Coordinates of C-alpha atoms and ligand atoms in Angstrom, one line a residue:
M170 CA 13.5 -30.6 27.5
R171 CA 11.9 -33.9 27.5
A172 CA 12.3 -35.2 24.0
L173 CA 15.9 -35.5 22.6
P174 CA 17.2 -32.2 20.9
G175 CA 17.2 -34.1 17.6
E176 CA 13.5 -34.9 17.9
Y177 CA 12.8 -31.1 18.2
K178 CA 15.0 -30.5 15.4
A179 CA 13.3 -32.8 13.2
R180 CA 10.0 -31.3 14.0
F181 CA 11.3 -28.0 13.5
D182 CA 12.5 -29.0 10.0
R183 CA 9.2 -30.5 9.0
D184 CA 6.8 -27.9 10.3
G185 CA 8.8 -24.8 10.4
Y186 CA 8.1 -24.6 14.3
V187 CA 8.0 -26.8 17.3
I188 CA 6.8 -26.2 20.9
L189 CA 9.2 -26.7 23.9
E190 CA 6.5 -27.3 26.7
D191 CA 7.7 -25.9 30.2
A192 CA 10.7 -24.6 28.8
V193 CA 11.0 -21.7 31.3
E194 CA 10.9 -22.0 35.1
R195 CA 8.0 -20.5 36.9
A196 CA 10.3 -18.0 38.9
T197 CA 11.9 -16.8 35.7
L198 CA 8.1 -16.0 34.4
E199 CA 7.7 -14.2 37.8
T200 CA 10.8 -12.2 37.5
L201 CA 9.9 -11.1 34.0
K202 CA 6.6 -10.2 34.9
G203 CA 7.7 -7.9 37.6
A204 CA 10.4 -6.3 35.1
I205 CA 7.5 -5.6 32.8
A206 CA 5.2 -4.3 35.4
E207 CA 8.2 -1.6 36.2
H208 CA 8.5 -0.6 32.6
V209 CA 4.6 -0.1 32.2
A210 CA 4.5 2.0 35.5
A211 CA 7.7 4.2 34.1
H212 CA 6.0 4.9 30.6
D213 CA 5.0 8.4 30.2
H214 CA 2.0 8.3 27.7
E215 CA 2.0 12.0 27.4
A216 CA 5.4 11.9 26.2
S217 CA 5.1 9.2 24.0
R218 CA 1.9 8.3 22.4
A219 CA 3.6 5.7 20.1
V220 CA 1.0 3.0 18.8
F221 CA 1.6 -0.3 17.2
R222 CA -0.9 -1.7 14.8
T223 CA -0.9 -4.0 11.8
D224 CA -3.9 -3.1 9.9
D225 CA -2.3 -0.1 8.1
Q226 CA 0.7 -1.5 6.0
D227 CA 3.0 -0.4 8.6
A228 CA 2.5 3.2 7.9
G229 CA 3.5 5.9 10.1
R230 CA 5.6 4.2 12.6
E231 CA 9.0 5.3 11.5
E232 CA 11.3 7.4 13.9
T233 CA 10.0 6.0 17.4
F234 CA 10.3 2.4 16.0
F235 CA 13.6 2.9 14.5
A236 CA 15.1 4.2 17.6
S237 CA 13.5 1.3 19.9
A238 CA 16.0 -1.0 18.2
R239 CA 18.7 0.4 20.6
G240 CA 16.3 1.2 23.5
I241 CA 13.4 0.2 25.5
Q242 CA 10.2 1.6 24.1
A243 CA 6.9 0.8 24.9
F244 CA 4.0 1.0 22.2
L245 CA 0.2 1.5 23.2
E246 CA -2.7 -0.4 21.7
A247 CA -4.7 1.5 19.0
E248 CA -7.9 1.2 21.1
A249 CA -5.9 2.3 24.4
L250 CA -6.2 5.9 23.6
D251 CA -9.2 8.2 23.4
E252 CA -10.0 11.4 21.6
E253 CA -8.0 13.4 23.8
G254 CA -5.1 11.3 23.8
S255 CA -5.6 9.9 27.4
L256 CA -5.6 6.1 28.3
S257 CA -8.9 4.9 27.7
A258 CA -8.3 1.6 29.8
P259 CA -6.5 0.9 33.1
R260 CA -3.0 1.3 32.5
D261 CA -1.8 -2.4 32.5
R262 CA -4.4 -3.0 29.6
C263 CA -3.1 -0.5 27.2
F264 CA 0.0 -1.4 26.1
N265 CA 0.8 -3.5 22.8
K266 CA 4.6 -4.1 23.1
I267 CA 7.7 -3.0 24.5
G268 CA 11.0 -3.5 22.4
H269 CA 13.7 -4.1 21.2
A270 CA 16.8 -4.0 23.0
L271 CA 15.5 -5.4 26.4
H272 CA 18.0 -8.1 26.6
D273 CA 20.9 -5.4 26.0
L274 CA 19.6 -3.0 28.9
D275 CA 17.6 -4.8 31.4
P276 CA 19.4 -7.7 33.4
R277 CA 16.4 -9.7 34.0
F278 CA 15.8 -10.1 30.1
E279 CA 19.6 -10.5 29.6
A280 CA 19.4 -13.6 32.0
L281 CA 16.6 -14.9 29.9
A282 CA 18.4 -14.6 26.8
R283 CA 21.6 -15.9 28.3
S284 CA 20.1 -19.2 29.7
E285 CA 20.8 -22.6 28.5
V286 CA 17.4 -23.1 27.0
V287 CA 17.4 -20.3 24.9
K288 CA 20.7 -21.2 23.2
D289 CA 19.2 -25.0 22.9
A290 CA 16.1 -23.6 21.4
F291 CA 18.1 -21.6 18.8
A292 CA 20.2 -24.8 18.0
V293 CA 17.0 -26.7 17.6
G294 CA 16.1 -23.7 14.9
G295 CA 19.6 -24.6 13.3
L296 CA 21.6 -21.6 14.5
E297 CA 25.2 -22.6 15.3
Y298 CA 26.3 -19.2 16.4
P299 CA 23.3 -17.2 17.5
R300 CA 23.5 -13.4 17.5
L301 CA 20.6 -11.9 19.1
V302 CA 19.3 -9.0 17.7
Q303 CA 15.8 -8.0 19.3
S304 CA 13.7 -8.8 22.2
M305 CA 10.0 -7.6 23.0
V306 CA 7.2 -8.1 25.1
I307 CA 4.0 -8.5 23.3
F308 CA 0.8 -7.9 25.6
K309 CA -2.2 -8.7 24.0
P310 CA -4.3 -7.5 26.7
A311 CA -7.7 -8.6 27.9
G312 CA -10.5 -7.1 25.8
I313 CA -8.3 -4.6 24.0
G314 CA -5.4 -6.5 22.2
G315 CA -5.7 -6.4 18.6
E316 CA -5.4 -8.8 16.0
V317 CA -1.8 -9.4 14.2
R318 CA -2.1 -10.1 10.6
W319 CA -0.6 -12.8 8.6
H320 CA 3.0 -12.2 8.4
Q321 CA 6.6 -13.8 8.0
D322 CA 9.2 -12.5 10.5
A323 CA 11.9 -12.5 7.5
S324 CA 9.9 -9.7 5.9
Y325 CA 11.4 -7.5 8.7
L326 CA 14.6 -9.1 9.6
L327 CA 16.7 -10.2 6.6
T328 CA 20.2 -11.6 6.3
E329 CA 22.3 -12.8 3.7
P330 CA 22.1 -16.0 3.4
Q331 CA 18.6 -15.9 5.3
R332 CA 19.4 -17.5 8.8
V333 CA 16.9 -15.9 11.4
V334 CA 15.2 -17.8 14.2
G335 CA 12.5 -16.4 16.6
L336 CA 11.6 -17.5 20.1
W337 CA 8.1 -17.0 21.4
V338 CA 7.9 -17.5 25.2
A339 CA 4.3 -17.7 26.9
L340 CA 4.4 -15.8 30.3
E341 CA 0.7 -16.5 30.6
D342 CA -1.5 -19.4 29.3
A343 CA -2.4 -18.9 25.7
D344 CA -5.3 -20.4 23.8
R345 CA -7.6 -19.4 20.9
T346 CA -9.7 -17.3 23.3
N347 CA -7.0 -14.9 24.3
G348 CA -5.0 -14.7 21.1
C349 CA -2.7 -17.4 20.7
L350 CA -0.3 -18.0 17.8
W351 CA -1.6 -19.7 14.5
M352 CA 0.6 -21.4 12.2
A353 CA 0.4 -23.9 9.2
P354 CA 2.6 -27.1 9.7
G355 CA 5.0 -26.8 6.7
S356 CA 4.2 -23.3 5.3
H357 CA 7.7 -22.1 6.0
R358 CA 8.7 -23.5 2.7
A359 CA 6.9 -21.1 0.6
P360 CA 8.7 -17.8 -0.5
L361 CA 9.0 -14.6 1.2
R362 CA 5.8 -12.6 0.4
E363 CA 6.5 -9.2 1.5
R364 CA 9.5 -7.1 2.3
Y365 CA 9.7 -4.1 4.6
E366 CA 12.6 -1.9 3.4
V367 CA 13.9 1.6 5.1
D368 CA 15.3 4.0 2.7
W369 CA 17.7 5.7 5.1
G370 CA 18.2 8.7 2.8
S371 CA 14.4 9.8 3.3
R372 CA 14.0 7.5 6.4
D373 CA 10.8 6.0 4.9
G374 CA 9.9 2.5 5.5
T375 CA 7.8 0.7 2.9
L376 CA 6.4 -2.6 2.8
H377 CA 6.8 -4.3 -0.8
D378 CA 4.9 -7.2 -2.2
L379 CA 7.2 -9.9 -3.5
D380 CA 5.1 -13.0 -3.9
S381 CA 1.5 -13.6 -4.5
T382 CA 1.4 -17.0 -2.7
P383 CA -1.9 -16.8 -0.5
W384 CA -1.7 -16.8 3.1
P385 CA -2.4 -20.1 4.6
D386 CA -6.3 -21.0 4.9
E387 CA -6.2 -23.6 7.3
A388 CA -3.7 -23.4 10.4
L389 CA -3.8 -24.7 13.9
P390 CA -4.0 -22.7 17.0
L391 CA -0.8 -23.0 19.0
E392 CA -2.4 -23.4 22.7
V393 CA 0.5 -23.4 25.1
R394 CA 0.9 -23.3 29.1
A395 CA 2.7 -20.5 30.7
G396 CA 6.5 -21.3 30.3
S397 CA 6.2 -22.9 26.8
M398 CA 8.6 -21.9 24.1
V399 CA 7.6 -21.8 20.3
V400 CA 10.6 -22.0 18.2
F401 CA 10.0 -20.7 14.6
H402 CA 11.1 -20.6 11.3
D403 CA 11.8 -16.8 9.8
H404 CA 9.6 -17.7 6.8
I405 CA 6.7 -19.3 8.5
P406 CA 3.4 -17.5 8.4
H407 CA 1.8 -16.7 11.6
R408 CA -0.8 -14.5 13.0
S409 CA -3.0 -14.1 16.3
E410 CA -6.5 -12.9 16.8
A411 CA -7.9 -10.1 18.8
N412 CA -8.1 -10.8 22.5
R413 CA -11.9 -10.4 23.5
S414 CA -11.5 -12.4 26.5
A415 CA -11.1 -11.4 30.1
R416 CA -7.5 -12.9 30.4
S417 CA -4.4 -11.3 29.2
R418 CA -2.1 -13.0 27.0
V419 CA 1.6 -11.7 27.6
A420 CA 4.7 -13.2 25.8
V421 CA 8.1 -12.3 25.2
T422 CA 9.9 -12.9 21.9
L423 CA 13.7 -13.2 21.1
H424 CA 15.1 -13.1 17.6
A425 CA 18.5 -14.1 16.6
H426 CA 20.4 -14.7 13.2
E427 CA 23.4 -16.8 12.7
A428 CA 26.4 -14.6 13.5
G429 CA 28.1 -15.5 9.9
A430 CA 25.1 -14.0 8.1
A431 CA 25.2 -10.6 7.1
W432 CA 22.6 -8.1 8.5
A433 CA 20.4 -6.2 5.8
P434 CA 21.1 -2.5 5.8
E435 CA 17.7 -1.9 4.7
N436 CA 16.4 -3.6 7.7
W437 CA 14.3 -1.1 10.1
L438 CA 16.2 -2.7 13.0
Q439 CA 19.9 -1.3 13.2
R440 CA 21.4 -1.8 16.4
G441 CA 23.9 1.1 15.8
S442 CA 26.5 1.3 18.7
L443 CA 25.1 -1.5 20.7
P444 CA 27.6 -4.3 21.0
D445 CA 27.0 -7.7 19.3
F446 CA 24.7 -10.0 21.6
D447 CA 26.5 -13.4 21.0
L448 CA 25.1 -16.4 22.7
Ligands
LIG51 FE1 6.1 -12.2 14.0

C-alpha cells in the first residue's frame, strides 16, 4: 500500500469505504481467474438451475442458498436460462455468482484470504481479529449481468455488536459502463434499513423493513482497475447497474466479522461444521 495504513483508516471512517489501488498482484488475479474458469466448467446447470436476482425481495432462494454457505455453489443470471431451462448464452456469460465457502474449500481462494493485504485491509476496516465468513465470485457478465439494487450488507450478515467488513476485489477493470459499484461517501452513518432473517423452523427467509431512511439520491461510481480492492463498512448502501457493455466485470468479495462479536442465529449464512476461519 502506498499511503500509510492510518490514512486509509481515516478515509474508511470518514467515507464508509476506501479504495486500495493495485492491492492484488496480477499473477494472483490470473490464478483466481483460472480457478473460476474451472468452477464454471464444472457446473452442471441441468442439476442446479439456481438463479440469483435481487429484484424479487429475496424470495425463493432458500435451500440452495442456505447450503451454499458451506460449499461452492454457482448461481446463474436470471436472463441466462431460456424457457426450456437451457443456457441462452455462452457458458462463461451465464453466471451471476459462485459462493460462499471458496476460501475454505479452494486453496487458491484460501491463499488470497490469508494474504497480508487482506489482513491489512480488514484492519483498515477496524477489525482486530477478523473471522472470515464468506467468499464469493460476482460475475456481472457482458450484456447479461443484472442490476444489484441498493442494499447494506449488514442486512444479511448481522453480529452483536455489529462488526462486519467487506472487501471487494476487482479481477477486471470496473467502470460505470460495465457495472461498477456505486456508493455515497459518509452514508454508512445512516441506520440499517432492512434485515433478512431466516426462521429455521419453517426454513423461510424474510426481508423485513426496519427504517424508512431513503437510499442515497447521489452516489459516486467506484471506477477501479483490476487488482484494486474496496474496503467497505457493513452499513454503507451500495448498488451496481446492469452490465450492457461488451466487457465482463468479475470481482471477488470477502466478508469477515470481529471474532469476539456473536454471529446472529437468524442470519441466512450458517457455516455449520466448517471450522472458524480466523486471520
Ligand atoms: Fe453487497
